[in-house]
């Protein structure tokens, strides 16, 4: 009896070890929208209005790729403490089933840092400076999982559980197999008779091991077949959500004048919120409300605007984003209205941007931005801003548990 119990425990341990090595995970395309508030503070982000979304462990954003050769490109690095440092928080279950506000906040919290170098050809930032910014972002509402996605995931979970249950049952059957029991009985008799070192005993034991291995291999074939079914279900698995969206962001930035670290000052600081509604088939309308404080800033160096002191601005904007079903392409258009609420009597100004996003690979996105900036010189001359950005996610695999 003890031998049988030991064998069953051994079989279950084998299943757990083998299965943990092949544990099902899926590389989910999480970068449906950039999460770089630090870039927004410097005005180098490809979009000011970004929807609340699921995030990768690390996100690397290179703004304005065309300026790399001039050493003026903007760089941003964003990371999620929850996904990056959590020991048991890398499961799809967390993304799909954790819907409490505290869970959503932890899973969507992002810390962000951005760097921008400027020279005499820069237009939207003071020249001959290096800028760094620190930001944060988190969501309170991120929408509900699409029913199609949830049903597919539930099917995977059932198949996942069935694999474990089938393997446990089949390995128990091995321990109760008449042929196995008969050989084990003969081995026990020989062992008690002191014939453990005989050739006959060793041959019989080798035969027993061979029978067990053959049956285990047959079970592994069933296991591998089920694994293939799971992989087929998870092919191009994407998280899509619908419903109310709402997040908050903010941060501050520093300017190092003449690119000297002993000549620095606060460039700006701000807080903003974005909320909207994700429709299943009709795109996503979003609304931005943002406050920015600029202490003794010269960031808008136009002829009619050279403030001597502090000033602050209030931005309000709308955005519409649409992506065809199962498409790698996403298009969006946003417009923002800026008013100067203190420190300046400058008239309100506006900005509009068209963003075209294409997922060249999962979690590798290329974005083209076209539009008019807030800067009065750009608006008066009718020029357009244009930037090609690259966004990459690191650490995007989520386990099926």
PDB file of C-alpha atoms in Angstrom, residues 125-303:
ATOM      1  CA  UNK A 125      11.602  73.640 -27.067  1.00  0.00           C
ATOM      2  CA  UNK A 126      14.251  76.171 -26.012  1.00  0.00           C
ATOM      3  CA  UNK A 127      17.493  75.536 -27.866  1.00  0.00           C
ATOM      4  CA  UNK A 128      20.940  74.529 -26.612  1.00  0.00           C
ATOM      5  CA  UNK A 129      19.468  72.557 -23.707  1.00  0.00           C
ATOM      6  CA  UNK A 130      18.923  69.041 -22.442  1.00  0.00           C
ATOM      7  CA  UNK A 131      15.509  68.227 -20.972  1.00  0.00           C
ATOM      8  CA  UNK A 132      14.581  65.404 -18.629  1.00  0.00           C
ATOM      9  CA  UNK A 133      11.142  64.630 -17.264  1.00  0.00           C
ATOM     10  CA  UNK A 134       9.578  62.273 -14.740  1.00  0.00           C
ATOM     11  CA  UNK A 135       5.947  61.252 -14.880  1.00  0.00           C
ATOM     12  CA  UNK A 136       3.358  58.797 -13.637  1.00  0.00           C
ATOM     13  CA  UNK A 137       0.117  57.399 -14.946  1.00  0.00           C
ATOM     14  CA  UNK A 138      -2.620  55.088 -13.661  1.00  0.00           C
ATOM     15  CA  UNK A 139      -6.149  54.067 -14.577  1.00  0.00           C
ATOM     16  CA  UNK A 140      -9.274  53.923 -12.445  1.00  0.00           C
ATOM     17  CA  UNK A 141     -11.390  52.357 -15.186  1.00  0.00           C
ATOM     18  CA  UNK A 142     -10.038  50.442 -18.171  1.00  0.00           C
ATOM     19  CA  UNK A 143     -13.200  48.851 -19.563  1.00  0.00           C
ATOM     20  CA  UNK A 144     -14.399  45.272 -19.513  1.00  0.00           C
ATOM     21  CA  UNK A 145     -12.930  42.369 -21.446  1.00  0.00           C
ATOM     22  CA  UNK A 146     -14.640  41.673 -24.762  1.00  0.00           C
ATOM     23  CA  UNK A 147     -16.962  38.622 -24.548  1.00  0.00           C
ATOM     24  CA  UNK A 148     -15.250  36.904 -27.474  1.00  0.00           C
ATOM     25  CA  UNK A 149     -11.880  37.193 -25.729  1.00  0.00           C
ATOM     26  CA  UNK A 150     -13.323  35.981 -22.430  1.00  0.00           C
ATOM     27  CA  UNK A 151     -14.956  32.913 -24.029  1.00  0.00           C
ATOM     28  CA  UNK A 152     -11.719  32.000 -25.798  1.00  0.00           C
ATOM     29  CA  UNK A 153      -9.794  32.343 -22.548  1.00  0.00           C
ATOM     30  CA  UNK A 154     -12.363  30.258 -20.632  1.00  0.00           C
ATOM     31  CA  UNK A 155     -12.006  27.528 -23.273  1.00  0.00           C
ATOM     32  CA  UNK A 156      -8.241  27.553 -22.792  1.00  0.00           C
ATOM     33  CA  UNK A 157      -8.645  27.343 -19.003  1.00  0.00           C
ATOM     34  CA  UNK A 158     -10.950  24.315 -19.298  1.00  0.00           C
ATOM     35  CA  UNK A 159      -8.544  22.573 -21.649  1.00  0.00           C
ATOM     36  CA  UNK A 160      -5.681  23.489 -19.327  1.00  0.00           C
ATOM     37  CA  UNK A 161      -7.450  21.869 -16.348  1.00  0.00           C
ATOM     38  CA  UNK A 162      -8.424  18.834 -18.411  1.00  0.00           C
ATOM     39  CA  UNK A 163      -4.764  18.180 -19.237  1.00  0.00           C
ATOM     40  CA  UNK A 164      -3.844  18.030 -15.552  1.00  0.00           C
ATOM     41  CA  UNK A 165      -6.845  15.897 -14.605  1.00  0.00           C
ATOM     42  CA  UNK A 166      -6.245  13.439 -17.472  1.00  0.00           C
ATOM     43  CA  UNK A 167      -2.569  13.060 -16.671  1.00  0.00           C
ATOM     44  CA  UNK A 168      -3.262  12.405 -12.976  1.00  0.00           C
ATOM     45  CA  UNK A 169      -5.888   9.764 -13.812  1.00  0.00           C
ATOM     46  CA  UNK A 170      -3.736   8.040 -16.432  1.00  0.00           C
ATOM     47  CA  UNK A 171      -0.724   7.937 -14.156  1.00  0.00           C
ATOM     48  CA  UNK A 172      -2.839   6.420 -11.403  1.00  0.00           C
ATOM     49  CA  UNK A 173      -3.925   3.810 -13.945  1.00  0.00           C
ATOM     50  CA  UNK A 174      -0.266   2.974 -14.567  1.00  0.00           C
ATOM     51  CA  UNK A 175       0.236   2.203 -10.887  1.00  0.00           C
ATOM     52  CA  UNK A 176      -2.850  -0.102 -10.968  1.00  0.00           C
ATOM     53  CA  UNK A 177      -1.957  -1.808 -14.240  1.00  0.00           C
ATOM     54  CA  UNK A 178      -2.053  -5.664 -13.768  1.00  0.00           C
ATOM     55  CA  UNK A 179       1.274  -6.120 -15.545  1.00  0.00           C
ATOM     56  CA  UNK A 180       2.932  -3.464 -13.403  1.00  0.00           C
ATOM     57  CA  UNK A 181       1.421  -4.904 -10.199  1.00  0.00           C
ATOM     58  CA  UNK A 182       2.573  -8.415 -11.097  1.00  0.00           C
ATOM     59  CA  UNK A 183       6.176  -7.377 -11.720  1.00  0.00           C
ATOM     60  CA  UNK A 184       6.234  -5.245  -8.561  1.00  0.00           C
ATOM     61  CA  UNK A 185       4.984  -8.266  -6.563  1.00  0.00           C
ATOM     62  CA  UNK A 186       7.757 -10.488  -7.972  1.00  0.00           C
ATOM     63  CA  UNK A 187      10.350  -7.807  -7.227  1.00  0.00           C
ATOM     64  CA  UNK A 188       9.102  -7.503  -3.624  1.00  0.00           C
ATOM     65  CA  UNK A 189       9.401 -11.281  -3.101  1.00  0.00           C
ATOM     66  CA  UNK A 190      12.928 -11.348  -4.559  1.00  0.00           C
ATOM     67  CA  UNK A 191      13.928  -8.343  -2.445  1.00  0.00           C
ATOM     68  CA  UNK A 192      12.814 -10.072   0.773  1.00  0.00           C
ATOM     69  CA  UNK A 193      14.695 -13.219  -0.302  1.00  0.00           C
ATOM     70  CA  UNK A 194      17.914 -11.205  -0.582  1.00  0.00           C
ATOM     71  CA  UNK A 195      18.109 -11.472  -4.379  1.00  0.00           C
ATOM     72  CA  UNK A 196      18.384  -7.708  -4.995  1.00  0.00           C
ATOM     73  CA  UNK A 197      21.863  -8.013  -6.503  1.00  0.00           C
ATOM     74  CA  UNK A 198      21.025 -10.892  -8.860  1.00  0.00           C
ATOM     75  CA  UNK A 199      20.901 -10.549 -12.643  1.00  0.00           C
ATOM     76  CA  UNK A 200      17.296 -11.798 -12.677  1.00  0.00           C
ATOM     77  CA  UNK A 201      16.229  -9.050 -10.254  1.00  0.00           C
ATOM     78  CA  UNK A 202      17.965  -6.299 -12.284  1.00  0.00           C
ATOM     79  CA  UNK A 203      16.437  -7.551 -15.552  1.00  0.00           C
ATOM     80  CA  UNK A 204      12.975  -7.603 -14.022  1.00  0.00           C
ATOM     81  CA  UNK A 205      13.426  -4.089 -12.647  1.00  0.00           C
ATOM     82  CA  UNK A 206      14.642  -2.842 -16.065  1.00  0.00           C
ATOM     83  CA  UNK A 207      11.560  -4.397 -17.664  1.00  0.00           C
ATOM     84  CA  UNK A 208       9.293  -2.631 -15.126  1.00  0.00           C
ATOM     85  CA  UNK A 209      10.924   0.732 -15.833  1.00  0.00           C
ATOM     86  CA  UNK A 210      10.561   0.163 -19.562  1.00  0.00           C
ATOM     87  CA  UNK A 211       6.829  -0.580 -19.259  1.00  0.00           C
ATOM     88  CA  UNK A 212       6.245   2.521 -17.149  1.00  0.00           C
ATOM     89  CA  UNK A 213       8.213   4.704 -19.559  1.00  0.00           C
ATOM     90  CA  UNK A 214       6.236   3.433 -22.542  1.00  0.00           C
ATOM     91  CA  UNK A 215       2.968   4.263 -20.815  1.00  0.00           C
ATOM     92  CA  UNK A 216       4.269   7.689 -19.730  1.00  0.00           C
ATOM     93  CA  UNK A 217       5.371   8.457 -23.289  1.00  0.00           C
ATOM     94  CA  UNK A 218       1.891   7.529 -24.512  1.00  0.00           C
ATOM     95  CA  UNK A 219       0.441   9.957 -21.947  1.00  0.00           C
ATOM     96  CA  UNK A 220       2.917  12.647 -23.009  1.00  0.00           C
ATOM     97  CA  UNK A 221       1.657  12.263 -26.570  1.00  0.00           C
ATOM     98  CA  UNK A 222      -1.824  13.095 -25.328  1.00  0.00           C
ATOM     99  CA  UNK A 223      -0.333  15.996 -23.335  1.00  0.00           C
ATOM    100  CA  UNK A 224       1.466  17.407 -26.385  1.00  0.00           C
ATOM    101  CA  UNK A 225      -1.688  17.112 -28.472  1.00  0.00           C
ATOM    102  CA  UNK A 226      -3.627  19.149 -25.910  1.00  0.00           C
ATOM    103  CA  UNK A 227      -0.834  21.697 -25.768  1.00  0.00           C
ATOM    104  CA  UNK A 228      -1.112  22.187 -29.528  1.00  0.00           C
ATOM    105  CA  UNK A 229      -4.846  22.813 -29.160  1.00  0.00           C
ATOM    106  CA  UNK A 230      -4.132  25.505 -26.573  1.00  0.00           C
ATOM    107  CA  UNK A 231      -1.521  27.154 -28.796  1.00  0.00           C
ATOM    108  CA  UNK A 232      -4.019  27.192 -31.666  1.00  0.00           C
ATOM    109  CA  UNK A 233      -6.639  28.880 -29.481  1.00  0.00           C
ATOM    110  CA  UNK A 234      -4.089  31.452 -28.297  1.00  0.00           C
ATOM    111  CA  UNK A 235      -2.758  32.292 -31.735  1.00  0.00           C
ATOM    112  CA  UNK A 236      -2.853  36.094 -32.183  1.00  0.00           C
ATOM    113  CA  UNK A 237      -4.543  36.420 -28.777  1.00  0.00           C
ATOM    114  CA  UNK A 238      -5.307  40.110 -28.187  1.00  0.00           C
ATOM    115  CA  UNK A 239      -6.880  41.841 -25.213  1.00  0.00           C
ATOM    116  CA  UNK A 240      -9.743  44.062 -26.343  1.00  0.00           C
ATOM    117  CA  UNK A 241     -11.997  45.997 -23.977  1.00  0.00           C
ATOM    118  CA  UNK A 242     -15.242  47.935 -24.057  1.00  0.00           C
ATOM    119  CA  UNK A 243     -16.867  50.360 -21.653  1.00  0.00           C
ATOM    120  CA  UNK A 244     -15.909  53.419 -19.610  1.00  0.00           C
ATOM    121  CA  UNK A 245     -12.229  54.465 -19.509  1.00  0.00           C
ATOM    122  CA  UNK A 246     -10.607  56.899 -17.085  1.00  0.00           C
ATOM    123  CA  UNK A 247      -7.017  57.586 -16.069  1.00  0.00           C
ATOM    124  CA  UNK A 248      -4.843  60.233 -14.397  1.00  0.00           C
ATOM    125  CA  UNK A 249      -1.302  61.355 -15.169  1.00  0.00           C
ATOM    126  CA  UNK A 250       1.189  63.993 -14.146  1.00  0.00           C
ATOM    127  CA  UNK A 251       4.802  64.856 -13.486  1.00  0.00           C
ATOM    128  CA  UNK A 252       7.497  67.468 -13.812  1.00  0.00           C
ATOM    129  CA  UNK A 253      10.526  68.215 -15.986  1.00  0.00           C
ATOM    130  CA  UNK A 254      13.932  69.894 -15.738  1.00  0.00           C
ATOM    131  CA  UNK A 255      15.818  72.024 -18.238  1.00  0.00           C
ATOM    132  CA  UNK A 256      19.623  71.986 -18.256  1.00  0.00           C
ATOM    133  CA  UNK A 257      20.554  75.249 -19.965  1.00  0.00           C
ATOM    134  CA  UNK A 258      23.588  75.250 -22.221  1.00  0.00           C
ATOM    135  CA  UNK A 259      23.578  71.469 -21.586  1.00  0.00           C
ATOM    136  CA  UNK A 260      25.266  71.973 -18.227  1.00  0.00           C
ATOM    137  CA  UNK A 261      24.139  69.976 -15.190  1.00  0.00           C
ATOM    138  CA  UNK A 262      25.027  72.831 -12.835  1.00  0.00           C
ATOM    139  CA  UNK A 263      22.632  75.154 -14.684  1.00  0.00           C
ATOM    140  CA  UNK A 264      19.240  73.528 -14.211  1.00  0.00           C
ATOM    141  CA  UNK A 265      15.730  74.618 -13.325  1.00  0.00           C
ATOM    142  CA  UNK A 266      12.194  73.290 -13.314  1.00  0.00           C
ATOM    143  CA  UNK A 267      10.801  73.549 -16.824  1.00  0.00           C
ATOM    144  CA  UNK A 268       7.174  72.693 -16.142  1.00  0.00           C
ATOM    145  CA  UNK A 269       4.823  70.570 -14.064  1.00  0.00           C
ATOM    146  CA  UNK A 270       1.320  69.357 -14.726  1.00  0.00           C
ATOM    147  CA  UNK A 271      -1.631  67.130 -13.983  1.00  0.00           C
ATOM    148  CA  UNK A 272      -4.186  65.779 -16.443  1.00  0.00           C
ATOM    149  CA  UNK A 273      -6.923  63.244 -16.869  1.00  0.00           C
ATOM    150  CA  UNK A 274      -8.321  61.362 -19.860  1.00  0.00           C
ATOM    151  CA  UNK A 275     -11.696  59.653 -19.975  1.00  0.00           C
ATOM    152  CA  UNK A 276     -13.871  58.173 -22.660  1.00  0.00           C
ATOM    153  CA  UNK A 277     -15.824  55.137 -23.790  1.00  0.00           C
ATOM    154  CA  UNK A 278     -14.632  52.154 -25.817  1.00  0.00           C
ATOM    155  CA  UNK A 279     -17.306  50.894 -28.193  1.00  0.00           C
ATOM    156  CA  UNK A 280     -16.994  47.344 -29.449  1.00  0.00           C
ATOM    157  CA  UNK A 281     -17.302  48.210 -33.145  1.00  0.00           C
ATOM    158  CA  UNK A 282     -17.419  52.017 -33.322  1.00  0.00           C
ATOM    159  CA  UNK A 283     -14.032  53.175 -32.071  1.00  0.00           C
ATOM    160  CA  UNK A 284     -13.092  55.122 -28.958  1.00  0.00           C
ATOM    161  CA  UNK A 285     -13.913  58.807 -28.283  1.00  0.00           C
ATOM    162  CA  UNK A 286     -11.741  60.396 -25.572  1.00  0.00           C
ATOM    163  CA  UNK A 287     -11.653  63.700 -23.693  1.00  0.00           C
ATOM    164  CA  UNK A 288      -8.575  65.347 -22.117  1.00  0.00           C
ATOM    165  CA  UNK A 289      -8.453  67.976 -19.362  1.00  0.00           C
ATOM    166  CA  UNK A 290      -4.950  69.237 -18.437  1.00  0.00           C
ATOM    167  CA  UNK A 291      -3.355  71.881 -16.235  1.00  0.00           C
ATOM    168  CA  UNK A 292       0.284  72.926 -16.759  1.00  0.00           C
ATOM    169  CA  UNK A 293       2.405  75.251 -14.608  1.00  0.00           C
ATOM    170  CA  UNK A 294       5.457  76.870 -16.193  1.00  0.00           C
ATOM    171  CA  UNK A 295       7.785  78.720 -13.774  1.00  0.00           C
ATOM    172  CA  UNK A 296       9.687  81.471 -15.580  1.00  0.00           C
ATOM    173  CA  UNK A 297       9.456  79.422 -18.737  1.00  0.00           C
ATOM    174  CA  UNK A 298      10.711  80.428 -22.147  1.00  0.00           C
ATOM    175  CA  UNK A 299       9.345  77.312 -23.827  1.00  0.00           C
ATOM    176  CA  UNK A 300       7.258  79.307 -26.319  1.00  0.00           C
ATOM    177  CA  UNK A 301       9.816  81.775 -27.637  1.00  0.00           C
ATOM    178  CA  UNK A 302       7.748  83.701 -30.149  1.00  0.00           C
ATOM    179  CA  UNK A 303       7.982  87.413 -30.858  1.00  0.00           C
TER     180      UNK A 303
END
